[in-house]
Coordinates of C-alpha atoms in Angstrom, one line a residue:
M1 CA 0.0 0.0 0.0
D2 CA 2.8 2.4 0.9
F3 CA 4.4 1.7 -2.5
W4 CA 1.3 2.7 -4.5
L5 CA 0.7 5.7 -2.2
E6 CA 4.2 7.0 -3.0
L7 CA 3.7 6.5 -6.7
V8 CA 0.4 8.3 -6.7
E9 CA 2.0 11.2 -4.8
L10 CA 4.8 11.3 -7.3
Y11 CA 2.3 11.4 -10.1
E12 CA 0.5 14.3 -8.4
Y13 CA 3.8 16.2 -8.2
K14 CA 4.6 15.6 -11.8
V15 CA 1.2 16.6 -13.0
Q16 CA 1.4 19.8 -10.9
D17 CA 4.7 20.7 -12.5
L18 CA 3.2 20.1 -15.9
M19 CA 0.2 22.3 -15.2
E20 CA 2.4 25.2 -14.0
G21 CA 4.4 25.1 -17.2
R22 CA 7.4 23.2 -16.0
V23 CA 8.8 20.0 -17.5
P24 CA 8.4 17.3 -14.9
R25 CA 11.5 15.5 -13.7
G26 CA 12.0 12.4 -15.8
G27 CA 10.3 14.2 -18.8
R28 CA 6.9 13.8 -20.3
R29 CA 7.6 10.2 -21.4
G30 CA 8.4 9.2 -17.9
L31 CA 5.1 10.8 -16.8
A32 CA 3.2 8.8 -19.4
V33 CA 4.9 5.5 -18.3
L34 CA 4.0 6.2 -14.7
R35 CA 0.4 7.1 -15.6
D36 CA -0.1 3.9 -17.5
E37 CA 1.3 1.8 -14.6
L38 CA -1.0 3.5 -12.1
L39 CA -4.2 3.2 -14.3
G40 CA -3.8 -0.6 -14.2
A41 CA -2.8 -0.8 -10.6
P42 CA -5.0 -2.4 -7.8
L43 CA -5.6 0.7 -5.8
E44 CA -7.8 1.2 -2.8
P45 CA -10.9 3.4 -3.3
P46 CA -9.5 6.5 -1.5
L47 CA -6.2 6.3 -3.4
L48 CA -8.0 5.6 -6.7
R49 CA -10.1 8.8 -6.2
R50 CA -6.9 10.8 -5.8
L51 CA -5.5 9.2 -8.9
M52 CA -8.6 9.8 -11.0
E53 CA -8.8 13.5 -10.0
T54 CA -5.1 14.1 -10.8
D55 CA -5.6 12.2 -14.1
R56 CA -8.5 14.4 -15.0
Q57 CA -6.3 17.5 -14.6
Y58 CA -3.6 15.8 -16.7
R59 CA -6.1 15.1 -19.5
L60 CA -7.4 18.7 -19.4
N61 CA -3.9 19.9 -19.6
Q62 CA -3.2 17.7 -22.6
G63 CA -6.3 19.0 -24.4
N64 CA -5.5 22.7 -23.5
P65 CA -1.9 23.2 -22.3
V66 CA -2.0 26.5 -20.4
Q67 CA -0.1 27.5 -17.3
H68 CA -1.9 27.5 -13.9
T69 CA -0.9 29.6 -10.9
R70 CA -0.4 28.2 -7.4
P71 CA -3.4 28.5 -5.1
R72 CA -3.4 31.4 -2.7
A73 CA -2.1 30.8 0.8
G74 CA -4.7 29.5 3.2
H75 CA -6.6 27.8 0.4
G76 CA -7.2 24.1 1.1
G77 CA -6.2 23.0 -2.4
Q78 CA -8.5 22.1 -5.3
S79 CA -11.7 20.4 -4.3
T80 CA -12.0 16.7 -5.1
W81 CA -15.7 17.0 -5.6
T82 CA -17.0 17.1 -9.2
A83 CA -20.6 17.6 -10.3
P84 CA -22.3 14.4 -11.5
P85 CA -22.6 14.0 -15.2
T86 CA -25.9 15.0 -16.8
A87 CA -27.8 13.2 -19.6
D88 CA -26.4 15.8 -22.1
S89 CA -22.7 14.9 -21.5
E90 CA -20.6 13.0 -24.0
E91 CA -20.3 10.1 -21.6
S92 CA -24.0 9.8 -20.9
R93 CA -25.0 10.0 -24.5
A94 CA -22.4 7.3 -25.4
W95 CA -23.6 5.1 -22.5
E96 CA -27.2 5.3 -23.6
E97 CA -26.3 4.6 -27.3
L98 CA -24.3 1.5 -26.3
Q99 CA -27.3 0.2 -24.3
L100 CA -29.5 0.8 -27.4
L101 CA -27.0 -1.0 -29.7
Q102 CA -26.9 -4.0 -27.4
W103 CA -30.7 -4.1 -27.3
H104 CA -30.8 -3.9 -31.1
Q105 CA -28.5 -6.9 -31.3
R106 CA -30.9 -8.9 -29.1
A107 CA -33.9 -7.6 -31.1
A108 CA -32.3 -8.7 -34.4
A109 CA -31.7 -12.2 -33.0
Q110 CA -35.3 -12.4 -31.8
A111 CA -36.6 -11.2 -35.2
R112 CA -34.5 -13.8 -36.9
D113 CA -35.9 -16.5 -34.7
L114 CA -39.4 -15.4 -35.4
T115 CA -38.9 -15.5 -39.2
L116 CA -37.3 -19.0 -39.0
R117 CA -40.4 -20.1 -37.0
W118 CA -42.8 -18.5 -39.5
Q119 CA -41.0 -20.0 -42.4
R120 CA -42.2 -23.4 -41.3
E121 CA -45.9 -22.4 -41.8
P122 CA -47.8 -23.8 -44.8
E123 CA -48.9 -20.5 -46.3
F124 CA -46.4 -18.1 -44.8
G125 CA -49.2 -16.0 -43.2
H126 CA -47.0 -14.2 -40.7
L127 CA -44.1 -13.7 -43.1
R128 CA -46.5 -12.1 -45.7
V129 CA -47.8 -9.8 -43.0
L130 CA -44.2 -8.9 -41.9
Y131 CA -43.1 -8.3 -45.5
T132 CA -46.0 -5.9 -46.0
V133 CA -45.5 -4.1 -42.7
I134 CA -41.8 -3.5 -43.5
E135 CA -42.5 -2.3 -47.0
N136 CA -45.3 0.0 -45.9
A137 CA -43.2 1.3 -43.0
E138 CA -40.5 2.3 -45.4
R139 CA -43.0 3.8 -47.8
L140 CA -44.4 6.0 -44.9
S141 CA -41.1 7.8 -44.9
R142 CA -41.8 8.8 -48.5
P143 CA -45.0 10.9 -48.6
G144 CA -47.2 10.2 -51.6
T145 CA -46.4 6.6 -52.1
Q146 CA -49.2 4.1 -52.1
P147 CA -49.3 1.3 -49.5
L148 CA -48.8 -2.3 -50.5
A149 CA -51.5 -4.9 -50.0
V150 CA -50.7 -8.2 -48.3
P151 CA -49.6 -10.5 -51.2
P152 CA -51.5 -13.7 -52.0
A153 CA -50.6 -16.9 -50.2
H154 CA -48.4 -18.3 -53.0
D155 CA -46.9 -15.3 -54.6
A156 CA -44.1 -16.7 -56.8
L157 CA -42.1 -13.4 -56.6
M158 CA -41.6 -13.4 -52.9
D159 CA -39.4 -16.6 -52.3
L160 CA -40.4 -16.7 -48.7
H161 CA -39.1 -20.3 -48.5
D162 CA -35.5 -18.9 -49.1
P163 CA -33.6 -18.4 -45.7
E164 CA -31.7 -15.5 -47.2
V165 CA -34.9 -13.7 -48.0
T166 CA -36.3 -14.2 -44.5
G167 CA -33.0 -13.2 -43.0
R168 CA -33.2 -9.9 -44.9
L169 CA -36.7 -9.4 -43.6
A170 CA -35.5 -9.8 -40.0
A171 CA -32.6 -7.4 -40.6
A172 CA -34.9 -4.8 -42.1
L173 CA -37.3 -5.0 -39.2
S174 CA -34.5 -4.7 -36.6
V175 CA -33.2 -1.6 -38.4
L176 CA -36.6 0.0 -38.3
L177 CA -37.0 -0.7 -34.6
L178 CA -33.7 1.0 -33.9
T179 CA -35.2 4.5 -34.1
E180 CA -38.3 6.1 -32.5
D181 CA -39.6 7.2 -35.9
G182 CA -39.1 3.6 -37.3
R183 CA -41.0 2.1 -34.4
A184 CA -43.9 4.5 -34.9
R185 CA -44.0 3.6 -38.7
V186 CA -44.0 -0.1 -37.9
R187 CA -46.9 0.3 -35.5
A188 CA -48.8 2.4 -38.0
A189 CA -48.2 -0.2 -40.8
L190 CA -49.3 -3.0 -38.6
S191 CA -52.5 -1.2 -37.7
A192 CA -53.2 -0.5 -41.4
V193 CA -52.6 -4.1 -42.4
H194 CA -55.0 -5.3 -39.7
A195 CA -57.6 -2.7 -40.8
E196 CA -57.4 -3.5 -44.5
P197 CA -55.3 -6.5 -45.6
F198 CA -56.0 -5.9 -49.3
P199 CA -58.5 -3.6 -51.0
R200 CA -61.3 -4.7 -53.3
H201 CA -60.4 -4.7 -56.9
P202 CA -61.9 -1.7 -58.7
D203 CA -63.2 -3.9 -61.5
E204 CA -64.7 -6.5 -59.2
D205 CA -68.3 -5.2 -59.5
V206 CA -68.0 -4.8 -63.3
L207 CA -66.8 -8.4 -63.7
A208 CA -69.6 -9.7 -61.4
A209 CA -72.2 -7.7 -63.5
R210 CA -70.9 -9.0 -66.8
I211 CA -70.8 -12.6 -65.6
A212 CA -74.4 -12.2 -64.3
A213 CA -75.4 -10.9 -67.7
A214 CA -73.6 -13.7 -69.6
E215 CA -75.4 -16.3 -67.5
R216 CA -78.8 -14.9 -68.7
E217 CA -77.8 -15.2 -72.4
P218 CA -80.2 -17.6 -74.3
V219 CA -77.3 -19.9 -75.5
S220 CA -76.2 -23.5 -74.8
H221 CA -74.6 -24.4 -71.5
E222 CA -71.2 -24.9 -73.2
A223 CA -71.4 -21.6 -75.0
R224 CA -72.4 -19.9 -71.7
A225 CA -69.5 -21.5 -69.8
A226 CA -67.0 -20.4 -72.6
L227 CA -68.3 -16.9 -72.4
V228 CA -67.8 -16.8 -68.6
R229 CA -64.3 -18.1 -68.9
A230 CA -63.5 -15.5 -71.5
L231 CA -64.8 -12.7 -69.2
Q232 CA -62.7 -14.1 -66.3
A233 CA -59.6 -14.2 -68.5
E234 CA -60.2 -10.5 -69.5
F235 CA -60.5 -9.3 -65.9
P236 CA -58.1 -10.2 -63.1
L237 CA -59.7 -12.5 -60.5
P238 CA -60.5 -10.8 -57.2
R239 CA -58.9 -12.0 -54.0
D240 CA -60.8 -14.4 -51.9
P241 CA -62.4 -12.4 -49.1
R242 CA -62.0 -15.4 -46.8
E243 CA -58.3 -14.5 -46.6
R244 CA -58.9 -11.4 -44.6
P245 CA -59.7 -13.0 -41.2
A246 CA -56.5 -15.1 -41.4
I247 CA -54.4 -12.1 -42.3
R248 CA -55.9 -10.0 -39.5
A249 CA -55.2 -12.8 -37.0
A250 CA -51.6 -13.0 -38.2
A251 CA -51.2 -9.3 -37.9
R252 CA -52.5 -9.4 -34.3
H253 CA -50.1 -12.2 -33.5
V254 CA -47.1 -10.3 -35.0
A255 CA -48.0 -7.3 -32.9
Q256 CA -48.2 -9.4 -29.8
L257 CA -44.8 -11.0 -30.4
L258 CA -43.2 -7.6 -31.1
E259 CA -44.5 -6.0 -27.9
P260 CA -42.1 -7.8 -25.5
V261 CA -39.2 -6.8 -27.8
L262 CA -40.2 -3.1 -27.7
D263 CA -40.9 -3.3 -24.0
A264 CA -37.2 -4.3 -23.5
L265 CA -36.0 -1.0 -24.9
P266 CA -33.5 0.7 -22.6
K267 CA -35.0 3.6 -20.7
P268 CA -33.3 7.0 -20.7
S269 CA -31.3 7.8 -17.6
L270 CA -31.3 11.2 -15.9
N271 CA -27.9 10.7 -14.3
G272 CA -26.0 9.1 -17.2
A273 CA -23.9 6.1 -16.7
P274 CA -24.3 4.2 -13.4
Q275 CA -21.6 4.4 -10.7
G276 CA -18.5 2.2 -11.4
S277 CA -19.7 1.2 -14.9
I278 CA -17.0 2.5 -17.2
L279 CA -13.3 1.6 -17.2
L280 CA -11.0 4.6 -17.5
A281 CA -14.1 6.9 -17.5
Q282 CA -13.9 10.7 -17.8
H283 CA -16.0 11.2 -14.7
P284 CA -14.8 9.7 -11.4
G285 CA -18.4 8.8 -10.4
S286 CA -18.8 6.4 -13.2
A287 CA -15.3 5.1 -13.2
M288 CA -14.7 1.4 -12.7
R289 CA -11.8 0.6 -10.4
V290 CA -10.7 -2.6 -12.1
P291 CA -12.4 -4.8 -14.7
D292 CA -14.8 -7.4 -13.3
D293 CA -13.6 -10.8 -14.5
G294 CA -17.0 -12.3 -13.5
G295 CA -19.0 -9.8 -15.6
E296 CA -20.6 -10.5 -18.9
R297 CA -19.8 -7.0 -20.4
L298 CA -17.1 -4.4 -20.1
T299 CA -17.4 -0.7 -21.2
V300 CA -14.2 1.2 -21.7
Y301 CA -13.4 4.8 -22.4
L302 CA -10.8 4.3 -25.1
R303 CA -9.1 7.7 -24.8
G304 CA -8.4 7.0 -21.1
G305 CA -5.8 4.4 -21.7
S306 CA -4.5 1.9 -24.2
S307 CA -4.8 -1.6 -22.6
T308 CA -6.4 -3.7 -19.9
R309 CA -6.8 -7.3 -18.9
W310 CA -10.3 -8.9 -18.6
R311 CA -11.4 -12.5 -18.3
G312 CA -7.8 -13.8 -18.7
L313 CA -7.3 -11.9 -22.0
N314 CA -5.1 -8.9 -22.9
I315 CA -7.2 -6.2 -24.5
E316 CA -5.3 -3.4 -26.4
W317 CA -6.5 -0.6 -28.6
Q318 CA -5.2 2.4 -30.5
P319 CA -6.8 5.2 -32.6
I320 CA -6.4 4.9 -36.4
G321 CA -7.8 8.2 -37.8
P322 CA -11.4 8.4 -36.7
N323 CA -11.6 4.6 -36.0
W324 CA -10.3 2.4 -33.3
Q325 CA -8.2 -0.8 -33.7
V326 CA -8.9 -3.2 -31.0
Q327 CA -7.2 -6.5 -30.2
V328 CA -8.9 -9.0 -27.8
G329 CA -6.5 -11.9 -27.2
S330 CA -5.4 -13.0 -30.6
Q331 CA -8.3 -11.4 -32.5
L332 CA -7.9 -8.0 -34.1
T333 CA -10.8 -5.8 -35.4
L334 CA -11.4 -2.3 -36.5
L335 CA -14.3 -0.4 -35.0
R336 CA -15.8 2.5 -37.0
P337 CA -17.8 5.0 -34.9
G338 CA -18.9 6.8 -38.1
L339 CA -20.9 3.9 -39.5
P340 CA -24.8 3.8 -39.1
P341 CA -25.8 2.5 -35.6
H342 CA -26.9 -1.0 -36.8
E343 CA -23.4 -1.5 -38.4
R344 CA -21.3 -0.5 -35.4
S345 CA -20.6 -3.9 -33.9
Q346 CA -18.2 -6.7 -34.6
T347 CA -17.9 -10.3 -33.6
L348 CA -14.6 -11.6 -32.1
K349 CA -14.3 -15.4 -32.2
L350 CA -11.7 -16.9 -29.9
P351 CA -11.0 -20.7 -29.4
D352 CA -13.0 -21.0 -26.2
Q353 CA -15.3 -18.0 -26.2
Q354 CA -16.9 -15.3 -28.4
F355 CA -17.3 -11.6 -27.9
R356 CA -19.4 -8.9 -29.5
A357 CA -17.9 -5.4 -29.6
F358 CA -20.0 -2.2 -29.8
I359 CA -18.7 1.3 -30.5
S360 CA -20.1 4.8 -29.8
G361 CA -17.6 7.6 -30.2
A362 CA -14.6 6.8 -28.0
Y363 CA -16.6 4.3 -25.9
M364 CA -16.5 0.6 -26.5
T365 CA -18.6 -2.2 -24.9
L366 CA -17.4 -5.9 -25.1
V367 CA -20.2 -8.5 -24.5
V368 CA -19.5 -12.1 -23.9
E369 CA -21.7 -14.2 -26.1
S370 CA -22.6 -17.5 -24.4
H371 CA -20.6 -20.4 -25.9
T372 CA -23.2 -22.8 -24.7
A373 CA -26.1 -21.0 -26.5
L374 CA -24.1 -20.8 -29.8
E375 CA -23.1 -24.5 -29.6
L376 CA -26.6 -25.6 -28.8
G377 CA -28.0 -23.5 -31.8
R378 CA -25.6 -25.2 -34.2
R379 CA -26.6 -28.6 -32.8
A380 CA -30.3 -27.8 -33.0
S381 CA -30.0 -26.8 -36.7
T382 CA -28.0 -30.0 -37.4
A383 CA -30.7 -32.0 -35.6
R384 CA -33.5 -30.5 -37.8
A385 CA -31.6 -31.3 -41.0
A386 CA -30.8 -34.9 -39.7
A387 CA -34.5 -35.3 -38.9
L388 CA -35.4 -34.7 -42.6
L389 CA -33.0 -37.5 -43.6
L390 CA -34.6 -39.8 -41.1
D391 CA -38.1 -39.3 -42.6
P392 CA -39.0 -42.7 -44.1
A393 CA -41.7 -41.2 -46.5
V394 CA -41.4 -42.2 -50.2
D395 CA -38.6 -44.7 -49.4
F396 CA -36.4 -42.3 -47.4
A397 CA -36.7 -39.6 -50.2
F398 CA -34.7 -37.0 -48.3
L399 CA -31.9 -39.4 -47.5
R400 CA -31.7 -40.5 -51.2
L401 CA -31.9 -36.9 -52.3
A402 CA -29.0 -36.0 -50.0
R403 CA -26.8 -38.7 -51.5
A404 CA -27.8 -37.6 -55.0
A405 CA -27.1 -34.0 -54.3
A406 CA -23.7 -34.9 -52.9
Q407 CA -22.9 -36.7 -56.2
V408 CA -24.0 -33.6 -58.2
M409 CA -21.9 -31.2 -56.1
R410 CA -18.9 -33.5 -56.6
G411 CA -19.3 -32.9 -60.3
G412 CA -19.5 -36.6 -61.2
P413 CA -22.4 -38.4 -63.0
L414 CA -25.4 -39.5 -61.0
Q415 CA -25.4 -43.2 -60.2
L416 CA -29.2 -43.7 -60.2
E417 CA -28.9 -47.4 -59.8
K418 CA -27.6 -46.9 -56.3
L419 CA -30.4 -44.4 -55.4
T420 CA -33.5 -46.5 -56.2
P421 CA -36.3 -47.0 -53.7
D422 CA -35.0 -50.6 -53.3
S423 CA -31.7 -49.2 -52.1
A424 CA -33.5 -47.6 -49.1
R425 CA -34.8 -50.9 -47.7
K426 CA -31.6 -51.3 -45.7
Y427 CA -32.4 -48.2 -43.8
L428 CA -35.6 -49.8 -42.4
D429 CA -33.5 -52.6 -41.0
A430 CA -30.9 -50.4 -39.4
T431 CA -31.0 -49.6 -35.6
P432 CA -31.9 -46.1 -34.6
D433 CA -28.4 -45.2 -33.4
V434 CA -26.7 -46.4 -36.6
L435 CA -29.3 -44.6 -38.8
L436 CA -28.9 -41.4 -36.9
S437 CA -25.1 -41.6 -37.2
F438 CA -25.4 -42.1 -40.9
A439 CA -27.9 -39.2 -41.3
R440 CA -25.7 -36.9 -39.2
K441 CA -22.6 -37.7 -41.2
G442 CA -24.6 -37.0 -44.4
V443 CA -25.6 -33.5 -43.0
E444 CA -22.0 -32.7 -42.1
T445 CA -20.7 -33.8 -45.5
L446 CA -23.3 -31.7 -47.3
V447 CA -22.7 -28.6 -45.1
V448 CA -19.0 -28.8 -46.0
R449 CA -19.8 -29.0 -49.7
L450 CA -22.3 -26.1 -49.4
A451 CA -19.6 -23.9 -48.0
R452 CA -17.8 -24.1 -51.3
L453 CA -20.7 -23.1 -53.5
G454 CA -22.9 -20.1 -54.0
T455 CA -26.5 -20.2 -52.9
E456 CA -27.9 -20.3 -56.4
E457 CA -25.5 -23.0 -57.5
A458 CA -26.3 -25.1 -54.5
A459 CA -30.0 -24.7 -55.0
Q460 CA -29.7 -25.9 -58.6
A461 CA -27.7 -28.9 -57.5
F462 CA -30.5 -30.0 -55.2
R463 CA -33.2 -29.4 -57.8
T464 CA -31.2 -31.4 -60.4
A465 CA -30.9 -34.3 -58.0
A466 CA -34.6 -34.1 -57.1
Q467 CA -35.6 -34.2 -60.8
A468 CA -33.4 -37.3 -61.4
L469 CA -35.1 -39.1 -58.5
G470 CA -38.6 -38.2 -59.6
L471 CA -39.2 -35.7 -56.7
H472 CA -40.8 -32.3 -56.8
R473 CA -38.5 -29.3 -56.6
V474 CA -40.1 -28.2 -53.3
V475 CA -38.4 -31.3 -51.7
A476 CA -35.1 -30.0 -52.9
D477 CA -35.8 -26.5 -51.7
R478 CA -36.8 -27.8 -48.2
L479 CA -33.6 -29.8 -47.7
H480 CA -31.4 -27.0 -49.1
A481 CA -33.0 -24.5 -46.8
A482 CA -32.4 -26.7 -43.7
L483 CA -28.8 -27.2 -44.6
H484 CA -28.3 -23.5 -45.5
I485 CA -29.6 -22.6 -42.0
A486 CA -27.3 -25.1 -40.3
L487 CA -24.3 -23.7 -42.2
H488 CA -24.9 -19.9 -42.2
D489 CA -27.6 -19.0 -39.7
P490 CA -28.0 -21.5 -36.8
E491 CA -31.1 -20.9 -34.7
T492 CA -30.9 -19.4 -31.3
L493 CA -32.2 -21.3 -28.3
P494 CA -33.8 -19.5 -25.3
E495 CA -32.1 -19.3 -22.0
G496 CA -32.3 -22.5 -20.0
V497 CA -34.7 -22.8 -17.1
A498 CA -34.5 -25.3 -14.2
L499 CA -37.5 -27.6 -14.7
T500 CA -38.5 -31.2 -14.0
H501 CA -41.5 -31.3 -16.4
V502 CA -41.9 -30.0 -19.9
D503 CA -44.8 -30.1 -22.4
L504 CA -43.6 -29.9 -25.9
A505 CA -45.9 -28.2 -28.4
P506 CA -46.0 -29.5 -32.0
G507 CA -44.9 -26.2 -33.5
G508 CA -41.2 -27.2 -33.6
Q509 CA -39.8 -24.5 -31.3
F510 CA -37.0 -25.6 -28.9
T511 CA -37.5 -25.4 -25.2
S512 CA -34.4 -25.0 -23.0
V513 CA -34.0 -26.8 -19.7
V514 CA -31.2 -26.7 -17.2
L515 CA -30.8 -30.3 -16.0
S516 CA -30.5 -31.3 -12.3
D517 CA -30.1 -34.5 -10.5
E518 CA -33.8 -35.1 -10.6
P519 CA -35.3 -36.9 -13.7
L520 CA -36.8 -34.7 -16.4
T521 CA -40.2 -35.7 -17.8
V522 CA -41.0 -34.5 -21.4
Q523 CA -44.6 -34.8 -22.5
V524 CA -44.8 -35.5 -26.2
E525 CA -48.2 -35.8 -27.8
G526 CA -49.7 -37.9 -25.0
R527 CA -46.6 -40.0 -24.2
G528 CA -44.1 -39.3 -21.5
V529 CA -40.3 -39.3 -22.1
T530 CA -38.0 -39.6 -19.1
I531 CA -34.5 -38.1 -19.3
R532 CA -32.2 -38.9 -16.3
W533 CA -28.6 -39.6 -15.3
D534 CA -27.7 -43.2 -14.9
Y535 CA -25.2 -44.8 -12.6
K536 CA -22.4 -44.4 -15.3
G537 CA -23.0 -40.6 -15.4
E538 CA -24.6 -40.8 -18.9
L539 CA -27.8 -39.0 -19.8
V540 CA -30.4 -41.7 -20.7
V541 CA -33.6 -41.1 -22.7
M542 CA -36.3 -43.6 -22.0
M543 CA -39.4 -43.8 -24.2
P544 CA -42.3 -46.3 -23.9
G545 CA -41.8 -49.2 -26.3
L546 CA -38.2 -48.3 -27.1
A547 CA -34.8 -49.3 -25.7
P548 CA -33.1 -46.7 -23.6
M549 CA -31.0 -44.3 -25.6
V550 CA -27.9 -42.3 -24.5
L551 CA -27.9 -38.6 -25.2
H552 CA -24.4 -37.4 -25.8
D553 CA -24.8 -34.1 -27.7
L554 CA -27.6 -34.7 -30.2
L555 CA -30.4 -37.2 -30.5
V556 CA -33.3 -37.6 -33.0
A557 CA -35.9 -40.1 -31.8
R558 CA -38.4 -41.2 -34.4
L559 CA -42.1 -40.9 -33.4
P560 CA -45.3 -41.6 -35.4
G561 CA -45.7 -38.6 -37.6
G562 CA -42.5 -36.7 -36.5
N563 CA -39.3 -36.6 -34.6
L564 CA -38.3 -35.7 -31.0
L565 CA -35.2 -33.5 -31.3
L566 CA -32.8 -33.4 -28.2
V567 CA -29.6 -31.4 -28.1
R568 CA -27.3 -31.0 -25.1
H569 CA -24.3 -29.0 -24.0
G570 CA -23.2 -29.8 -20.4
S571 CA -26.3 -29.4 -18.2
W572 CA -28.2 -27.3 -20.8
L573 CA -30.8 -29.3 -22.8
G574 CA -32.9 -28.2 -25.8
A575 CA -36.0 -30.2 -26.8
A576 CA -38.4 -29.8 -29.8
L577 CA -41.0 -31.8 -31.6
A578 CA -40.6 -31.6 -35.4
A579 CA -43.6 -32.9 -37.4
D580 CA -43.3 -34.7 -40.8
V581 CA -44.4 -33.0 -44.0
A582 CA -45.7 -34.3 -47.3
V583 CA -43.0 -35.4 -49.8
P584 CA -44.5 -34.7 -53.3
T585 CA -43.1 -36.5 -56.4
L586 CA -43.0 -35.5 -60.0
E587 CA -46.5 -37.0 -60.4
A588 CA -47.6 -33.6 -58.8
A589 CA -46.0 -31.8 -61.7
D590 CA -49.4 -30.5 -62.9
L591 CA -49.5 -28.6 -59.6
S592 CA -47.5 -25.4 -59.3
T593 CA -44.8 -25.0 -56.6
E594 CA -47.1 -22.6 -54.8
D595 CA -49.9 -25.3 -54.6
I596 CA -47.7 -27.6 -52.5
R597 CA -47.5 -26.7 -48.9
I598 CA -44.0 -26.6 -47.4
V599 CA -43.3 -26.6 -43.7
N600 CA -39.7 -25.8 -43.0

């Protein structure tokens, strides 16, 4: 303690010399070295307050180097009290913006999860509403533009089965929610969609009158039918008014799901940053003494120093023009404060953990992203793709399609004699663990091959393979979408909750549970599944009528009409029920792609 006290007093003497126009003993470089050493020192609170007050004087002198006179005799020295920061200070504004950027990151992830869920709907009702709301919210910023009506259920121009399209929808929504004006326009667009999903066609009454007149013509039945068909071809068919209640229900549901996201918006603070919340802060009241290694986030005033150590990692930074170069461990990134708010964050991936960096002016926040949640999300997306390959419909159509697509992506000829329905009989005789291992290996192989191809090239490979096997292209699009998500955009699982009983809904959403020593009962469509630790320390899944199965990291258990998906990382378990979908063949070629329901 005496050692640090003497160094702080030495720093005070040197700064006083500098403020009075003298060159401190040891020179300015020696003063800078002493300052850096003290800013990273484990000082007691009283000593830290003295240091921060002296350092504030040093920074003021660096920004405006003028001479100061000594205080008059009898004066007790400069006061150590400083006024608390207001909401209008640079530090307070940066703190509030950093909180908003972190909220935006969470809101973007929640929006992406919603779009992935809605993409599994047969007619994309929620996605069509969301698409219309985003488009109309953007049009509201351009006065004079006409609002868009909710598109029909199977609009071929929308490509809502494409994960990239839904990803762009989620990103556009999160950008709109980032500003007060954008949030107001989203609410207004939602209300408008609910009030009038689509207007009546202006020629609807004319068409009805002409058809009524044609049906009164004194001609044969065949001639009358031909006349009606000709009139219908001349006029566009009106939308089915029975769509309106379903669209309005979807609009209400979208609004209900967005409310919790908006309620989580950070509230403005009257006093700026909380006490002890910013490392190297400008104001002593908000200054953090030392980084908290147990914390999930760290906010740093970058002009207050050049390095620190947090969670066992060295963190260094330096200004490069208006930007900041930051190194966390072995990862280097450039943070650009001048970018739009939704672009002012970077992901830093280290071998054992991952960080998200946010920047606002000269303030940076590092947030630890849960390694468990990320790993579980990847396993969940892999489990969904593997469940497709385990579907026995049409002689394991998805599994045969996966093998055919791998051959196409390798560039070799298709060996159709090895992909016949008869070749799939061996899968019926395989044990569940062997079949799951084969399906999982197939998913991992396809994901590696997809990483080397563009999205359009990969989609065409799956469609070519589907056509060769006599399967409809919607089967190819469904498998490609599941693998694309597993590779590029794994789903996010909710935070785990300590439970001993879970009821799984058939919607396919994952439920997260923190396992304990007590057995976990999962209720799946009237049957109870027990998950418990056995005497060997392995996690065992017991289902009526089946042999016990060991859950290591991923398990897909076949059920009548679907699959039970289980993923695990440590004591964190994710469970979901994925229902089977129809597997159309080329015999359905007379149907358009839009007439076949796809559930992703």
